[in-house]
Amino acid sequence: DIIFITHNHYDHFDLPSINKVKKDDTFIVMPNTCIRELKEIDTEINMANYIGVSPNEQYYIKDINVETVSSYNKDKDYHKESNSWVGYIITLDNEKIYIAGDTDYHEGLDKIKCDIALVPIGGTYTMNHEEAAKLVNKIKPKVAIPTHYGSIVGDKSLGQEFKNLLDKDIECQILIK
């Protein structure tokens, strides 16, 4: 098993929850900035199964191709580009799955090639549903799944609004109802 962490905010990185689900051979993949913070939090932690990553790199973890993508806000202070936080493109069974993390729409994202895209649409800490739909319509995955709304930020109705803005040949799976 592999656990992918995009950044260190509590709704993306919760060590007690990770400890509940990880096994002895589970790899935990996270940005290098989070690795440094983890070592400060727990100086006794066994780092053997933790893998630090940087944006815009390629890795092979347990024979799985993993590409990292820069994930940040352009005009907000929540997710600064200097934090070097990431999204992931994971290739499984010849399908590329893009997990955006908390990001705004920024240059470079529209070059992503994927079959499935999980994109945030909440708007407060991430791009909003209109920006996310614009991105998805450019990268043309087979399936788009809106995330990061309906709880902390963004009304549950945003999922349907996002879906309505997508090109008709892109399937939208709304998981938050």
JSON list of N, CA and C in Angstrom, two decimals, residues 36-114:
[
{"chain": "A", "resi": 36, "resn": "ARG", "atom": "N", "xyz": [10.32, 17.20, 6.62]},
{"chain": "A", "resi": 36, "resn": "ARG", "atom": "CA", "xyz": [11.06, 17.99, 7.60]},
{"chain": "A", "resi": 36, "resn": "ARG", "atom": "C", "xyz": [10.20, 18.31, 8.82]},
{"chain": "A", "resi": 37, "resn": "GLU", "atom": "N", "xyz": [8.94, 18.67, 8.57]},
{"chain": "A", "resi": 37, "resn": "GLU", "atom": "CA", "xyz": [8.02, 18.99, 9.66]},
{"chain": "A", "resi": 37, "resn": "GLU", "atom": "C", "xyz": [7.73, 17.75, 10.50]},
{"chain": "A", "resi": 38, "resn": "LEU", "atom": "N", "xyz": [7.55, 16.61, 9.85]},
{"chain": "A", "resi": 38, "resn": "LEU", "atom": "CA", "xyz": [7.28, 15.36, 10.55]},
{"chain": "A", "resi": 38, "resn": "LEU", "atom": "C", "xyz": [8.42, 15.02, 11.50]},
{"chain": "A", "resi": 39, "resn": "LYS", "atom": "N", "xyz": [9.64, 15.19, 11.05]},
{"chain": "A", "resi": 39, "resn": "LYS", "atom": "CA", "xyz": [10.81, 14.91, 11.90]},
{"chain": "A", "resi": 39, "resn": "LYS", "atom": "C", "xyz": [10.86, 15.84, 13.10]},
{"chain": "A", "resi": 40, "resn": "GLU", "atom": "N", "xyz": [10.36, 17.07, 12.96]},
{"chain": "A", "resi": 40, "resn": "GLU", "atom": "CA", "xyz": [10.31, 18.00, 14.09]},
{"chain": "A", "resi": 40, "resn": "GLU", "atom": "C", "xyz": [9.23, 17.61, 15.09]},
{"chain": "A", "resi": 41, "resn": "ILE", "atom": "N", "xyz": [8.10, 17.12, 14.57]},
{"chain": "A", "resi": 41, "resn": "ILE", "atom": "CA", "xyz": [6.98, 16.72, 15.42]},
{"chain": "A", "resi": 41, "resn": "ILE", "atom": "C", "xyz": [7.33, 15.48, 16.24]},
{"chain": "A", "resi": 42, "resn": "ASP", "atom": "N", "xyz": [7.95, 14.51, 15.59]},
{"chain": "A", "resi": 42, "resn": "ASP", "atom": "CA", "xyz": [8.25, 13.23, 16.23]},
{"chain": "A", "resi": 42, "resn": "ASP", "atom": "C", "xyz": [9.69, 12.84, 15.93]},
{"chain": "A", "resi": 43, "resn": "THR", "atom": "N", "xyz": [10.58, 13.18, 16.81]},
{"chain": "A", "resi": 43, "resn": "THR", "atom": "CA", "xyz": [12.01, 12.92, 16.59]},
{"chain": "A", "resi": 43, "resn": "THR", "atom": "C", "xyz": [12.33, 11.42, 16.66]},
{"chain": "A", "resi": 44, "resn": "GLU", "atom": "N", "xyz": [11.41, 10.61, 17.18]},
{"chain": "A", "resi": 44, "resn": "GLU", "atom": "CA", "xyz": [11.63, 9.16, 17.30]},
{"chain": "A", "resi": 44, "resn": "GLU", "atom": "C", "xyz": [11.03, 8.36, 16.15]},
{"chain": "A", "resi": 45, "resn": "ILE", "atom": "N", "xyz": [10.35, 9.03, 15.22]},
{"chain": "A", "resi": 45, "resn": "ILE", "atom": "CA", "xyz": [9.64, 8.31, 14.16]},
{"chain": "A", "resi": 45, "resn": "ILE", "atom": "C", "xyz": [10.62, 7.56, 13.25]},
{"chain": "A", "resi": 46, "resn": "ASN", "atom": "N", "xyz": [10.23, 6.36, 12.88]},
{"chain": "A", "resi": 46, "resn": "ASN", "atom": "CA", "xyz": [11.01, 5.55, 11.95]},
{"chain": "A", "resi": 46, "resn": "ASN", "atom": "C", "xyz": [10.68, 6.04, 10.54]},
{"chain": "A", "resi": 47, "resn": "MET", "atom": "N", "xyz": [11.63, 6.64, 9.88]},
{"chain": "A", "resi": 47, "resn": "MET", "atom": "CA", "xyz": [11.41, 7.25, 8.56]},
{"chain": "A", "resi": 47, "resn": "MET", "atom": "C", "xyz": [11.63, 6.27, 7.41]},
{"chain": "A", "resi": 48, "resn": "ALA", "atom": "N", "xyz": [11.83, 5.00, 7.71]},
{"chain": "A", "resi": 48, "resn": "ALA", "atom": "CA", "xyz": [12.17, 4.02, 6.67]},
{"chain": "A", "resi": 48, "resn": "ALA", "atom": "C", "xyz": [11.14, 3.96, 5.55]},
{"chain": "A", "resi": 49, "resn": "ASN", "atom": "N", "xyz": [9.87, 4.09, 5.85]},
{"chain": "A", "resi": 49, "resn": "ASN", "atom": "CA", "xyz": [8.83, 3.96, 4.84]},
{"chain": "A", "resi": 49, "resn": "ASN", "atom": "C", "xyz": [8.27, 5.30, 4.37]},
{"chain": "A", "resi": 50, "resn": "TYR", "atom": "N", "xyz": [8.91, 6.39, 4.76]},
{"chain": "A", "resi": 50, "resn": "TYR", "atom": "CA", "xyz": [8.48, 7.71, 4.30]},
{"chain": "A", "resi": 50, "resn": "TYR", "atom": "C", "xyz": [9.33, 8.13, 3.11]},
{"chain": "A", "resi": 51, "resn": "ILE", "atom": "N", "xyz": [8.67, 8.63, 2.08]},
{"chain": "A", "resi": 51, "resn": "ILE", "atom": "CA", "xyz": [9.38, 9.06, 0.88]},
{"chain": "A", "resi": 51, "resn": "ILE", "atom": "C", "xyz": [9.05, 10.53, 0.65]},
{"chain": "A", "resi": 52, "resn": "GLY", "atom": "N", "xyz": [10.09, 11.36, 0.61]},
{"chain": "A", "resi": 52, "resn": "GLY", "atom": "CA", "xyz": [9.91, 12.78, 0.33]},
{"chain": "A", "resi": 52, "resn": "GLY", "atom": "C", "xyz": [9.98, 13.03, -1.17]},
{"chain": "A", "resi": 53, "resn": "VAL", "atom": "N", "xyz": [9.09, 13.88, -1.65]},
{"chain": "A", "resi": 53, "resn": "VAL", "atom": "CA", "xyz": [9.04, 14.21, -3.07]},
{"chain": "A", "resi": 53, "resn": "VAL", "atom": "C", "xyz": [9.04, 15.72, -3.26]},
{"chain": "A", "resi": 54, "resn": "SER", "atom": "N", "xyz": [9.39, 16.12, -4.46]},
{"chain": "A", "resi": 54, "resn": "SER", "atom": "CA", "xyz": [9.38, 17.53, -4.87]},
{"chain": "A", "resi": 54, "resn": "SER", "atom": "C", "xyz": [8.48, 17.68, -6.09]},
{"chain": "A", "resi": 55, "resn": "PRO", "atom": "N", "xyz": [8.00, 18.90, -6.34]},
{"chain": "A", "resi": 55, "resn": "PRO", "atom": "CA", "xyz": [7.15, 19.11, -7.51]},
{"chain": "A", "resi": 55, "resn": "PRO", "atom": "C", "xyz": [7.88, 18.84, -8.83]},
{"chain": "A", "resi": 56, "resn": "ASN", "atom": "N", "xyz": [7.11, 18.40, -9.80]},
{"chain": "A", "resi": 56, "resn": "ASN", "atom": "CA", "xyz": [7.56, 18.23, -11.18]},
{"chain": "A", "resi": 56, "resn": "ASN", "atom": "C", "xyz": [8.70, 17.23, -11.32]},
{"chain": "A", "resi": 57, "resn": "GLU", "atom": "N", "xyz": [8.56, 16.11, -10.62]},
{"chain": "A", "resi": 57, "resn": "GLU", "atom": "CA", "xyz": [9.54, 15.03, -10.67]},
{"chain": "A", "resi": 57, "resn": "GLU", "atom": "C", "xyz": [8.80, 13.72, -10.98]},
{"chain": "A", "resi": 58, "resn": "GLN", "atom": "N", "xyz": [9.57, 12.69, -11.28]},
{"chain": "A", "resi": 58, "resn": "GLN", "atom": "CA", "xyz": [9.00, 11.37, -11.54]},
{"chain": "A", "resi": 58, "resn": "GLN", "atom": "C", "xyz": [9.66, 10.36, -10.61]},
{"chain": "A", "resi": 59, "resn": "TYR", "atom": "N", "xyz": [8.84, 9.44, -10.06]},
{"chain": "A", "resi": 59, "resn": "TYR", "atom": "CA", "xyz": [9.30, 8.45, -9.11]},
{"chain": "A", "resi": 59, "resn": "TYR", "atom": "C", "xyz": [8.70, 7.09, -9.47]},
{"chain": "A", "resi": 60, "resn": "TYR", "atom": "N", "xyz": [9.36, 6.03, -9.05]},
{"chain": "A", "resi": 60, "resn": "TYR", "atom": "CA", "xyz": [8.80, 4.67, -9.14]},
{"chain": "A", "resi": 60, "resn": "TYR", "atom": "C", "xyz": [8.75, 4.14, -7.71]},
{"chain": "A", "resi": 61, "resn": "ILE", "atom": "N", "xyz": [7.53, 3.90, -7.25]},
{"chain": "A", "resi": 61, "resn": "ILE", "atom": "CA", "xyz": [7.32, 3.46, -5.88]},
{"chain": "A", "resi": 61, "resn": "ILE", "atom": "C", "xyz": [6.51, 2.17, -5.94]},
{"chain": "A", "resi": 62, "resn": "LYS", "atom": "N", "xyz": [7.10, 1.08, -5.44]},
{"chain": "A", "resi": 62, "resn": "LYS", "atom": "CA", "xyz": [6.46, -0.24, -5.52]},
{"chain": "A", "resi": 62, "resn": "LYS", "atom": "C", "xyz": [6.03, -0.54, -6.95]},
{"chain": "A", "resi": 63, "resn": "ASP", "atom": "N", "xyz": [6.91, -0.25, -7.88]},
{"chain": "A", "resi": 63, "resn": "ASP", "atom": "CA", "xyz": [6.68, -0.49, -9.31]},
{"chain": "A", "resi": 63, "resn": "ASP", "atom": "C", "xyz": [5.53, 0.34, -9.90]},
{"chain": "A", "resi": 64, "resn": "ILE", "atom": "N", "xyz": [5.16, 1.41, -9.24]},
{"chain": "A", "resi": 64, "resn": "ILE", "atom": "CA", "xyz": [4.12, 2.29, -9.74]},
{"chain": "A", "resi": 64, "resn": "ILE", "atom": "C", "xyz": [4.77, 3.60, -10.15]},
{"chain": "A", "resi": 65, "resn": "ASN", "atom": "N", "xyz": [4.44, 4.05, -11.36]},
{"chain": "A", "resi": 65, "resn": "ASN", "atom": "CA", "xyz": [4.95, 5.32, -11.86]},
{"chain": "A", "resi": 65, "resn": "ASN", "atom": "C", "xyz": [4.17, 6.46, -11.20]},
{"chain": "A", "resi": 66, "resn": "VAL", "atom": "N", "xyz": [4.89, 7.36, -10.56]},
{"chain": "A", "resi": 66, "resn": "VAL", "atom": "CA", "xyz": [4.29, 8.49, -9.87]},
{"chain": "A", "resi": 66, "resn": "VAL", "atom": "C", "xyz": [4.97, 9.77, -10.35]},
{"chain": "A", "resi": 67, "resn": "GLU", "atom": "N", "xyz": [4.18, 10.69, -10.88]},
{"chain": "A", "resi": 67, "resn": "GLU", "atom": "CA", "xyz": [4.68, 12.00, -11.26]},
{"chain": "A", "resi": 67, "resn": "GLU", "atom": "C", "xyz": [4.11, 13.01, -10.28]},
{"chain": "A", "resi": 68, "resn": "THR", "atom": "N", "xyz": [4.92, 13.99, -9.92]},
{"chain": "A", "resi": 68, "resn": "THR", "atom": "CA", "xyz": [4.43, 15.05, -9.05]},
{"chain": "A", "resi": 68, "resn": "THR", "atom": "C", "xyz": [4.18, 16.31, -9.87]},
{"chain": "A", "resi": 69, "resn": "VAL", "atom": "N", "xyz": [3.19, 17.06, -9.43]},
{"chain": "A", "resi": 69, "resn": "VAL", "atom": "CA", "xyz": [2.79, 18.30, -10.08]},
{"chain": "A", "resi": 69, "resn": "VAL", "atom": "C", "xyz": [2.75, 19.38, -9.02]},
{"chain": "A", "resi": 70, "resn": "SER", "atom": "N", "xyz": [3.20, 20.56, -9.36]},
{"chain": "A", "resi": 70, "resn": "SER", "atom": "CA", "xyz": [3.18, 21.68, -8.43]},
{"chain": "A", "resi": 70, "resn": "SER", "atom": "C", "xyz": [1.73, 22.01, -8.05]},
{"chain": "A", "resi": 71, "resn": "SER", "atom": "N", "xyz": [1.50, 22.22, -6.77]},
{"chain": "A", "resi": 71, "resn": "SER", "atom": "CA", "xyz": [0.16, 22.49, -6.25]},
{"chain": "A", "resi": 71, "resn": "SER", "atom": "C", "xyz": [0.23, 23.71, -5.33]},
{"chain": "A", "resi": 72, "resn": "TYR", "atom": "N", "xyz": [-0.39, 24.81, -5.74]},
{"chain": "A", "resi": 72, "resn": "TYR", "atom": "CA", "xyz": [-0.29, 26.05, -4.96]},
{"chain": "A", "resi": 72, "resn": "TYR", "atom": "C", "xyz": [-1.39, 27.04, -5.33]},
{"chain": "A", "resi": 73, "resn": "ASN", "atom": "N", "xyz": [-1.52, 28.07, -4.51]},
{"chain": "A", "resi": 73, "resn": "ASN", "atom": "CA", "xyz": [-2.43, 29.18, -4.79]},
{"chain": "A", "resi": 73, "resn": "ASN", "atom": "C", "xyz": [-1.66, 30.31, -5.46]},
{"chain": "A", "resi": 74, "resn": "LYS", "atom": "N", "xyz": [-2.32, 30.99, -6.35]},
{"chain": "A", "resi": 74, "resn": "LYS", "atom": "CA", "xyz": [-1.70, 32.13, -7.03]},
{"chain": "A", "resi": 74, "resn": "LYS", "atom": "C", "xyz": [-1.89, 33.42, -6.23]},
{"chain": "A", "resi": 75, "resn": "ASP", "atom": "N", "xyz": [-3.09, 33.65, -5.75]},
{"chain": "A", "resi": 75, "resn": "ASP", "atom": "CA", "xyz": [-3.41, 34.93, -5.12]},
{"chain": "A", "resi": 75, "resn": "ASP", "atom": "C", "xyz": [-3.91, 34.79, -3.69]},
{"chain": "A", "resi": 76, "resn": "LYS", "atom": "N", "xyz": [-3.60, 33.66, -3.06]},
{"chain": "A", "resi": 76, "resn": "LYS", "atom": "CA", "xyz": [-4.00, 33.40, -1.68]},
{"chain": "A", "resi": 76, "resn": "LYS", "atom": "C", "xyz": [-2.78, 32.94, -0.92]},
{"chain": "A", "resi": 77, "resn": "ASP", "atom": "N", "xyz": [-2.81, 33.09, 0.39]},
{"chain": "A", "resi": 77, "resn": "ASP", "atom": "CA", "xyz": [-1.65, 32.71, 1.21]},
{"chain": "A", "resi": 77, "resn": "ASP", "atom": "C", "xyz": [-1.75, 31.31, 1.81]},
{"chain": "A", "resi": 78, "resn": "TYR", "atom": "N", "xyz": [-2.77, 30.54, 1.48]},
{"chain": "A", "resi": 78, "resn": "TYR", "atom": "CA", "xyz": [-2.97, 29.24, 2.10]},
{"chain": "A", "resi": 78, "resn": "TYR", "atom": "C", "xyz": [-1.95, 28.20, 1.64]},
{"chain": "A", "resi": 79, "resn": "HIS", "atom": "N", "xyz": [-1.66, 28.21, 0.37]},
{"chain": "A", "resi": 79, "resn": "HIS", "atom": "CA", "xyz": [-0.78, 27.20, -0.24]},
{"chain": "A", "resi": 79, "resn": "HIS", "atom": "C", "xyz": [0.21, 27.92, -1.14]},
{"chain": "A", "resi": 80, "resn": "LYS", "atom": "N", "xyz": [1.29, 28.38, -0.56]},
{"chain": "A", "resi": 80, "resn": "LYS", "atom": "CA", "xyz": [2.27, 29.16, -1.31]},
{"chain": "A", "resi": 80, "resn": "LYS", "atom": "C", "xyz": [3.12, 28.26, -2.20]},
{"chain": "A", "resi": 81, "resn": "GLU", "atom": "N", "xyz": [3.48, 28.77, -3.34]},
{"chain": "A", "resi": 81, "resn": "GLU", "atom": "CA", "xyz": [4.32, 28.00, -4.27]},
{"chain": "A", "resi": 81, "resn": "GLU", "atom": "C", "xyz": [5.64, 27.62, -3.61]},
{"chain": "A", "resi": 82, "resn": "SER", "atom": "N", "xyz": [6.15, 28.48, -2.75]},
{"chain": "A", "resi": 82, "resn": "SER", "atom": "CA", "xyz": [7.43, 28.23, -2.08]},
{"chain": "A", "resi": 82, "resn": "SER", "atom": "C", "xyz": [7.38, 27.03, -1.12]},
{"chain": "A", "resi": 83, "resn": "ASN", "atom": "N", "xyz": [6.18, 26.55, -0.77]},
{"chain": "A", "resi": 83, "resn": "ASN", "atom": "CA", "xyz": [6.06, 25.37, 0.10]},
{"chain": "A", "resi": 83, "resn": "ASN", "atom": "C", "xyz": [6.43, 24.08, -0.63]},
{"chain": "A", "resi": 84, "resn": "SER", "atom": "N", "xyz": [6.44, 24.13, -1.95]},
{"chain": "A", "resi": 84, "resn": "SER", "atom": "CA", "xyz": [6.76, 22.95, -2.78]},
{"chain": "A", "resi": 84, "resn": "SER", "atom": "C", "xyz": [5.81, 21.78, -2.50]},
{"chain": "A", "resi": 85, "resn": "TRP", "atom": "N", "xyz": [4.52, 22.08, -2.34]},
{"chain": "A", "resi": 85, "resn": "TRP", "atom": "CA", "xyz": [3.52, 21.03, -2.16]},
{"chain": "A", "resi": 85, "resn": "TRP", "atom": "C", "xyz": [3.13, 20.47, -3.51]},
{"chain": "A", "resi": 86, "resn": "VAL", "atom": "N", "xyz": [2.49, 19.31, -3.51]},
{"chain": "A", "resi": 86, "resn": "VAL", "atom": "CA", "xyz": [2.32, 18.59, -4.76]},
{"chain": "A", "resi": 86, "resn": "VAL", "atom": "C", "xyz": [0.91, 18.03, -4.97]},
{"chain": "A", "resi": 87, "resn": "GLY", "atom": "N", "xyz": [0.63, 17.79, -6.23]},
{"chain": "A", "resi": 87, "resn": "GLY", "atom": "CA", "xyz": [-0.42, 16.90, -6.68]},
{"chain": "A", "resi": 87, "resn": "GLY", "atom": "C", "xyz": [0.29, 15.70, -7.28]},
{"chain": "A", "resi": 88, "resn": "TYR", "atom": "N", "xyz": [-0.45, 14.66, -7.59]},
{"chain": "A", "resi": 88, "resn": "TYR", "atom": "CA", "xyz": [0.16, 13.44, -8.10]},
{"chain": "A", "resi": 88, "resn": "TYR", "atom": "C", "xyz": [-0.54, 12.97, -9.37]},
{"chain": "A", "resi": 89, "resn": "ILE", "atom": "N", "xyz": [0.25, 12.40, -10.28]},
{"chain": "A", "resi": 89, "resn": "ILE", "atom": "CA", "xyz": [-0.29, 11.64, -11.40]},
{"chain": "A", "resi": 89, "resn": "ILE", "atom": "C", "xyz": [0.23, 10.22, -11.22]},
{"chain": "A", "resi": 90, "resn": "ILE", "atom": "N", "xyz": [-0.68, 9.33, -10.92]},
{"chain": "A", "resi": 90, "resn": "ILE", "atom": "CA", "xyz": [-0.33, 7.94, -10.60]},
{"chain": "A", "resi": 90, "resn": "ILE", "atom": "C", "xyz": [-0.80, 7.06, -11.76]},
{"chain": "A", "resi": 91, "resn": "THR", "atom": "N", "xyz": [0.09, 6.23, -12.28]},
{"chain": "A", "resi": 91, "resn": "THR", "atom": "CA", "xyz": [-0.27, 5.34, -13.37]},
{"chain": "A", "resi": 91, "resn": "THR", "atom": "C", "xyz": [-0.52, 3.94, -12.81]},
{"chain": "A", "resi": 92, "resn": "LEU", "atom": "N", "xyz": [-1.75, 3.48, -12.97]},
{"chain": "A", "resi": 92, "resn": "LEU", "atom": "CA", "xyz": [-2.16, 2.13, -12.54]},
{"chain": "A", "resi": 92, "resn": "LEU", "atom": "C", "xyz": [-2.88, 1.46, -13.70]},
{"chain": "A", "resi": 93, "resn": "ASP", "atom": "N", "xyz": [-2.44, 0.26, -14.04]},
{"chain": "A", "resi": 93, "resn": "ASP", "atom": "CA", "xyz": [-3.08, -0.49, -15.13]},
{"chain": "A", "resi": 93, "resn": "ASP", "atom": "C", "xyz": [-3.26, 0.36, -16.39]},
{"chain": "A", "resi": 94, "resn": "ASN", "atom": "N", "xyz": [-2.21, 1.08, -16.75]},
{"chain": "A", "resi": 94, "resn": "ASN", "atom": "CA", "xyz": [-2.19, 1.94, -17.94]},
{"chain": "A", "resi": 94, "resn": "ASN", "atom": "C", "xyz": [-3.18, 3.10, -17.90]},
{"chain": "A", "resi": 95, "resn": "GLU", "atom": "N", "xyz": [-3.69, 3.41, -16.73]},
{"chain": "A", "resi": 95, "resn": "GLU", "atom": "CA", "xyz": [-4.54, 4.59, -16.57]},
{"chain": "A", "resi": 95, "resn": "GLU", "atom": "C", "xyz": [-3.83, 5.59, -15.68]},
{"chain": "A", "resi": 96, "resn": "LYS", "atom": "N", "xyz": [-3.91, 6.85, -16.08]},
{"chain": "A", "resi": 96, "resn": "LYS", "atom": "CA", "xyz": [-3.28, 7.93, -15.30]},
{"chain": "A", "resi": 96, "resn": "LYS", "atom": "C", "xyz": [-4.35, 8.63, -14.47]},
{"chain": "A", "resi": 97, "resn": "ILE", "atom": "N", "xyz": [-4.10, 8.68, -13.17]},
{"chain": "A", "resi": 97, "resn": "ILE", "atom": "CA", "xyz": [-5.02, 9.30, -12.24]},
{"chain": "A", "resi": 97, "resn": "ILE", "atom": "C", "xyz": [-4.35, 10.54, -11.68]},
{"chain": "A", "resi": 98, "resn": "TYR", "atom": "N", "xyz": [-4.96, 11.69, -11.89]},
{"chain": "A", "resi": 98, "resn": "TYR", "atom": "CA", "xyz": [-4.43, 12.96, -11.40]},
{"chain": "A", "resi": 98, "resn": "TYR", "atom": "C", "xyz": [-5.16, 13.34, -10.12]},
{"chain": "A", "resi": 99, "resn": "ILE", "atom": "N", "xyz": [-4.40, 13.54, -9.05]},
{"chain": "A", "resi": 99, "resn": "ILE", "atom": "CA", "xyz": [-4.93, 14.00, -7.77]},
{"chain": "A", "resi": 99, "resn": "ILE", "atom": "C", "xyz": [-4.33, 15.39, -7.55]},
{"chain": "A", "resi": 100, "resn": "ALA", "atom": "N", "xyz": [-5.14, 16.41, -7.65]},
{"chain": "A", "resi": 100, "resn": "ALA", "atom": "CA", "xyz": [-4.63, 17.78, -7.69]},
{"chain": "A", "resi": 100, "resn": "ALA", "atom": "C", "xyz": [-4.12, 18.30, -6.36]},
{"chain": "A", "resi": 101, "resn": "GLY", "atom": "N", "xyz": [-4.67, 17.83, -5.25]},
{"chain": "A", "resi": 101, "resn": "GLY", "atom": "CA", "xyz": [-4.35, 18.48, -3.97]},
{"chain": "A", "resi": 101, "resn": "GLY", "atom": "C", "xyz": [-5.04, 19.83, -3.91]},
{"chain": "A", "resi": 102, "resn": "ASP", "atom": "N", "xyz": [-4.60, 20.68, -3.01]},
{"chain": "A", "resi": 102, "resn": "ASP", "atom": "CA", "xyz": [-5.19, 22.01, -2.88]},
{"chain": "A", "resi": 102, "resn": "ASP", "atom": "C", "xyz": [-4.43, 22.97, -3.77]},
{"chain": "A", "resi": 103, "resn": "THR", "atom": "N", "xyz": [-5.05, 23.34, -4.87]},
{"chain": "A", "resi": 103, "resn": "THR", "atom": "CA", "xyz": [-4.37, 24.20, -5.84]},
{"chain": "A", "resi": 103, "resn": "THR", "atom": "C", "xyz": [-5.35, 25.12, -6.52]},
{"chain": "A", "resi": 104, "resn": "ASP", "atom": "N", "xyz": [-4.80, 26.21, -7.01]},
{"chain": "A", "resi": 104, "resn": "ASP", "atom": "CA", "xyz": [-5.51, 27.06, -7.95]},
{"chain": "A", "resi": 104, "resn": "ASP", "atom": "C", "xyz": [-5.14, 26.59, -9.35]},
{"chain": "A", "resi": 105, "resn": "TYR", "atom": "N", "xyz": [-5.90, 27.04, -10.32]},
{"chain": "A", "resi": 105, "resn": "TYR", "atom": "CA", "xyz": [-5.55, 26.81, -11.71]},
{"chain": "A", "resi": 105, "resn": "TYR", "atom": "C", "xyz": [-4.32, 27.68, -12.00]},
{"chain": "A", "resi": 106, "resn": "HIS", "atom": "N", "xyz": [-3.25, 27.06, -12.43]},
{"chain": "A", "resi": 106, "resn": "HIS", "atom": "CA", "xyz": [-2.05, 27.82, -12.78]},
{"chain": "A", "resi": 106, "resn": "HIS", "atom": "C", "xyz": [-1.39, 27.21, -14.01]},
{"chain": "A", "resi": 107, "resn": "GLU", "atom": "N", "xyz": [-0.53, 28.00, -14.62]},
{"chain": "A", "resi": 107, "resn": "GLU", "atom": "CA", "xyz": [0.16, 27.56, -15.82]},
{"chain": "A", "resi": 107, "resn": "GLU", "atom": "C", "xyz": [0.88, 26.24, -15.57]},
{"chain": "A", "resi": 108, "resn": "GLY", "atom": "N", "xyz": [0.78, 25.37, -16.48]},
{"chain": "A", "resi": 108, "resn": "GLY", "atom": "CA", "xyz": [1.41, 24.06, -16.34]},
{"chain": "A", "resi": 108, "resn": "GLY", "atom": "C", "xyz": [0.39, 22.97, -16.11]},
{"chain": "A", "resi": 109, "resn": "LEU", "atom": "N", "xyz": [-0.66, 23.27, -15.36]},
{"chain": "A", "resi": 109, "resn": "LEU", "atom": "CA", "xyz": [-1.67, 22.24, -15.10]},
{"chain": "A", "resi": 109, "resn": "LEU", "atom": "C", "xyz": [-2.39, 21.82, -16.38]},
{"chain": "A", "resi": 110, "resn": "ASP", "atom": "N", "xyz": [-2.54, 22.75, -17.32]},
{"chain": "A", "resi": 110, "resn": "ASP", "atom": "CA", "xyz": [-3.27, 22.42, -18.54]},
{"chain": "A", "resi": 110, "resn": "ASP", "atom": "C", "xyz": [-2.47, 21.51, -19.49]},
{"chain": "A", "resi": 111, "resn": "LYS", "atom": "N", "xyz": [-1.25, 21.16, -19.10]},
{"chain": "A", "resi": 111, "resn": "LYS", "atom": "CA", "xyz": [-0.44, 20.22, -19.88]},
{"chain": "A", "resi": 111, "resn": "LYS", "atom": "C", "xyz": [-0.55, 18.79, -19.34]},
{"chain": "A", "resi": 112, "resn": "ILE", "atom": "N", "xyz": [-1.29, 18.62, -18.26]},
{"chain": "A", "resi": 112, "resn": "ILE", "atom": "CA", "xyz": [-1.44, 17.30, -17.65]},
{"chain": "A", "resi": 112, "resn": "ILE", "atom": "C", "xyz": [-2.19, 16.36, -18.58]},
{"chain": "A", "resi": 113, "resn": "LYS", "atom": "N", "xyz": [-1.71, 15.14, -18.66]},
{"chain": "A", "resi": 113, "resn": "LYS", "atom": "CA", "xyz": [-2.37, 14.08, -19.42]},
{"chain": "A", "resi": 113, "resn": "LYS", "atom": "C", "xyz": [-2.84, 13.04, -18.42]},
{"chain": "A", "resi": 114, "resn": "CYS", "atom": "N", "xyz": [-4.16, 12.80, -18.38]},
{"chain": "A", "resi": 114, "resn": "CYS", "atom": "CA", "xyz": [-4.69, 11.82, -17.43]},
{"chain": "A", "resi": 114, "resn": "CYS", "atom": "C", "xyz": [-6.00, 11.25, -17.95]}
]
